Amino acid sequence: FSIIGLICYVFAITAPPPPAQTAFWSLNMCMSGSATSCEECLLIHPSCAWCAQEDFGRGRTLTSRCDFSQNLQKRGCAARFIEYPTSSISILQNRPLSSKGSGSTQYDVVQIMPQKISLSLRPGDQTWFGLQVRQVEDYPVDLYYLMDLSLSMKDDLDTIRNLGTKLAQEMGKLTSNFRLGFGSFVDKNMSPFSYTAPKYQENPCNGYKLFPNCVPTFGFRHILSLTDKVDRFNEEVQKQMVSRNRDAPEGGFDAILQAAVCKDEIGWRKEAYHLLVFATDDVPHLALDGRLGGLVQPHDGMCHLNDKNEYSASTKMDYPSLALLGEKLAENNIFLIFAVTKRLYVIYKNFTALIPGTTVEILDQDSKNVIQLIITAYNNIRSKVELTVWDHPEDISLSFTATCQDGKPLPGLRKCADLKIGDTVSFNVSVEARSCPPRGTDQSFTIKPVGFKDRLEVAVDYQCDCGCSRIAQTNSSICSSIGTYNCGTCQCEPGYLGARCECQEGEASSMHLSACREAEGKQICSGRGECSCNQCLCYESEFGKIYGSFCECDDFSCARHKGILCSGHGECHCGECKCHAGYIGDNCNCSTETSSCISDDGQMCSGRGNCVCGRCQCTEPGAFGDTCEKCPTCPDACGTKRECIECRLFNSGRIADNQTCQRLCKDEIITVETLKTDDPGAVLCLYKTDNDCVMKFTYSEHVSGLSILAALQEPECGGGPDALTVLLAVVGSILLVGVVLLAVWKLVITIHDRREFARFQSARSRARYEMASNPLYKQPVSTHFVETDFNMYGKSYNGGVH
Ligand SMILES: *[C@@H]1O[C@H](CO)[C@@H](O)[C@H](O)[C@H]1NC(C)=O
Ligand SMILES: *[C@@H]1O[C@H](CO)[C@@H](O)[C@H](O)[C@H]1NC(C)=O
Ligand SMILES: *[C@@H]1O[C@H](CO)[C@@H](O)[C@H](O)[C@H]1NC(C)=O
Ligand SMILES: *[C@@H]1O[C@H](CO)[C@@H](O)[C@H](O)[C@H]1NC(C)=O
Ligand SMILES: *[C@@H]1O[C@H](CO)[C@@H](O)[C@H](O)[C@H]1NC(C)=O
């Protein structure tokens, strides 16, 4: 029995929901929401409309005044009674973008277009507007150099003594209007941050063997207001002396805040880029560190410079928080450049994630590279446009699509990188209001590219009211004189019910029960309400609101993520999450924002993965990192790092002439005599240089987040032969082989001949002895005997003829 029960149970939980119901819901959410007034109807969905015609739908069983507009017309509602507002946009100010910054009328430089728009939003109805941003050429620049003057920066101070002139020269190539200022900081002059014993008051270095003289500790001192006379900068820097504090962290964040908010003293111009270079070789004190010295008052974000241009609240207030710092920097359009030693790169890199508009560059131990660093950071800043939204109203969701210089729309992205000065980028901004604010509140917000003074002001009003509500009649005869006739319906006085307020609550109404069932056999009012006068009165629930003609809907039974309904990014509507703009998914936990997936080189997840819900999912085996940027084992790892080796070591290659090198290649590059190739985490890369040498390097990822490239000092050249040599060698060797072959042949022939001759000789000499036995040999003399008898001479002659 229990097994059968289990099977039934399993079937029950795996069975799909009845199709008819889902179809009904997805077909017409306007009707199922059972709106009782025009305003409620408009809120259900932006495609819902309300029919305010008095005699609409009379006499039918299922009738709703809330429906799609075309359905209402089909069902006999006259067009003039249909309430169907939509979102709209009007552009109020649209001055064209400027092309040049420093000119006769600087105050009129326009870098964003349009400048003012007004939106009229119907909740849920998405609409969009476009905006264009241009990094105008030759824009004025203000640069404030904020320097750590603690003892360890002594050698840096020596290096920057003539910084002003050189920096002005370099910046002169980028802008014709450049101003420079200077300030310095150490730390709060109180225990435990500094030495406070009397003997240290005048000279904190008192008794310090290596460097016995220095100036008293100070929090922040503004030394030179922004000026175009760069010699003044040199002069002031010459005069500076280092000081000394006790603990390792410095009080730099106090100084940054003062430099940002003391606009008049520092002299920030309204119509200029504001760069704040923060040079230090140690970590900063953060908010709450002040408690160590008994400072409990949080920073108030105000300027506190006294008449000696020193920060006077240094020993009265705590260090500022990162949030406060970020807010004040953004408010004053200041780009903060952390120029820090390599050891601190990762820490400050982490700060940049928390303070918008901030970059980190690696400062050499003695600040030698500071000019290059500033130029790089400046180009870096000017090569990107990033939009920020100010005073963003809670109930308005914005989603951006950037179209950068390549013309490809990048959804979910609100920034463009790798721009050239003068490039124009455009953004498509989708806006959606989620709800109606209390009547009479008008909202507005501002869209501003980071660090620009230019802004787009957006005023918002809401399409939440129905026109017909304005002519509502109280105690109308249509509503039995006990209700308000409004947009075709009666809103009855308490205690009265019914379409015409014809029933009184509590009246026996069992005869009307059937009208309260969604279908035959279903519970009355879905078991979550009471039937009264043909209508369901839904129970109140501690979880939320139960609604619908049959109390079949509620606003709490939706998908949750981590226990939060619709992940907090959507509205629960009758079992379904309606996600706010910028979010998708059943439980709205998936952000469509993709900017966090863009790697430093501007590619989506470094081209090694996909951006899923705002996070990179690396598909390339071995790839890791927030944007899949790390991948020692990827096939192209050597290729990408090769460019860094080329540009950093030899100033050549694809990204050499370009600031891109500095920006894309933050890796630590060490040069070695011989490469260690036995490290399992390191990949050996080699490539052929233009002059046919072979360059070798290894690539490994370090725990600090920086990757390490160990390279040979220079390419290995085998002193390779040139083409002529090769040709000659080939021809020569062919000839040589030929000659050798000939010689061998000759030798073989000669030996053979000799042998033959010897044999001949021996055969000949042998022949001499054997001649006699030669069967062919014929005696030259042959003897014939002739038998004759000569008797005439009396004797017998026996002879022959020869
Ligand atoms: C920087 O942030 C990363 C990830 O957010 C963290 O793993 C790392 O420990 C942080 N580094 C420092 C030095 O704070
Ligand atoms: C802007 O985005 C919306 C959707 O988000 C789209 O319908 C519209 O066509 C886009 N406009 C432009 C000019 O690309
Ligand atoms: C409507 O009727 C109620 C009582 O039925 C009365 O108190 C109220 O004054 C009437 N209002 C108007 C505007 O006539
Ligand atoms: C979103 O929610 C689904 C279901 O709970 C979960 O599988 C997924 O991992 C979540 N995604 C994110 C990005 O949190
Ligand atoms: C800088 O380098 C990028 C590629 O790395 C290239 O697309 C761009 O044209 C270069 N810019 C200049 C000014 O050379």
PDB file of N, CA and C and ligand atoms in Angstrom, residues 418 420 654-655 657-660 664, ligand 5:
ATOM      1  N   ASP A 418      39.378  51.405 -25.443  1.00  0.00           N
ATOM      2  CA  ASP A 418      40.210  51.450 -26.638  1.00  0.00           C
ATOM      3  C   ASP A 418      39.759  52.482 -27.653  1.00  0.00           C
ATOM      4  N   LYS A 420      39.894  56.155 -29.570  1.00  0.00           N
ATOM      5  CA  LYS A 420      40.833  57.219 -29.896  1.00  0.00           C
ATOM      6  C   LYS A 420      40.144  58.524 -29.535  1.00  0.00           C
ATOM      7  N   ARG A 654      53.136  44.543 -32.271  1.00  0.00           N
ATOM      8  CA  ARG A 654      51.869  45.135 -32.684  1.00  0.00           C
ATOM      9  C   ARG A 654      51.432  46.274 -31.774  1.00  0.00           C
ATOM     10  N   ILE A 655      51.714  46.171 -30.459  1.00  0.00           N
ATOM     11  CA  ILE A 655      51.177  47.177 -29.543  1.00  0.00           C
ATOM     12  C   ILE A 655      52.263  48.090 -29.021  1.00  0.00           C
ATOM     13  N   ASP A 657      53.927  50.968 -30.301  1.00  0.00           N
ATOM     14  CA  ASP A 657      53.885  52.422 -30.417  1.00  0.00           C
ATOM     15  C   ASP A 657      52.705  53.009 -29.672  1.00  0.00           C
ATOM     16  N   ASN A 658      52.104  52.248 -28.876  1.00  0.00           N
ATOM     17  CA  ASN A 658      50.774  52.536 -28.430  1.00  0.00           C
ATOM     18  C   ASN A 658      50.759  52.476 -26.904  1.00  0.00           C
ATOM     19  N   GLN A 659      49.904  53.208 -26.287  1.00  0.00           N
ATOM     20  CA  GLN A 659      49.812  53.132 -24.824  1.00  0.00           C
ATOM     21  C   GLN A 659      49.229  51.785 -24.406  1.00  0.00           C
ATOM     22  N   THR A 660      48.685  51.087 -25.376  1.00  0.00           N
ATOM     23  CA  THR A 660      48.051  49.808 -25.083  1.00  0.00           C
ATOM     24  C   THR A 660      49.001  48.865 -24.357  1.00  0.00           C
ATOM     25  N   LEU A 664      47.806  46.788 -21.272  1.00  0.00           N
ATOM     26  CA  LEU A 664      47.480  45.372 -21.388  1.00  0.00           C
ATOM     27  C   LEU A 664      48.525  44.484 -20.721  1.00  0.00           C
TER      28      LEU A 664
HETATM   29  C1  LIG B   5      46.664  50.930 -30.778  1.00  0.00           C
HETATM   30  O1  LIG B   5      46.635  49.519 -30.826  1.00  0.00           O
HETATM   31  C2  LIG B   5      45.371  48.960 -31.186  1.00  0.00           C
HETATM   32  C3  LIG B   5      45.494  47.466 -31.133  1.00  0.00           C
HETATM   33  O2  LIG B   5      46.250  47.063 -30.083  1.00  0.00           O
HETATM   34  C4  LIG B   5      44.997  49.438 -32.590  1.00  0.00           C
HETATM   35  O3  LIG B   5      43.718  48.920 -32.924  1.00  0.00           O
HETATM   36  C5  LIG B   5      44.975  50.946 -32.620  1.00  0.00           C
HETATM   37  O4  LIG B   5      44.713  51.376 -33.925  1.00  0.00           O
HETATM   38  C6  LIG B   5      46.320  51.508 -32.150  1.00  0.00           C
HETATM   39  N1  LIG B   5      46.244  52.962 -32.081  1.00  0.00           N
HETATM   40  C7  LIG B   5      47.211  53.742 -32.523  1.00  0.00           C
HETATM   41  C8  LIG B   5      46.979  55.201 -32.390  1.00  0.00           C
HETATM   42  O5  LIG B   5      48.234  53.309 -33.009  1.00  0.00           O
END
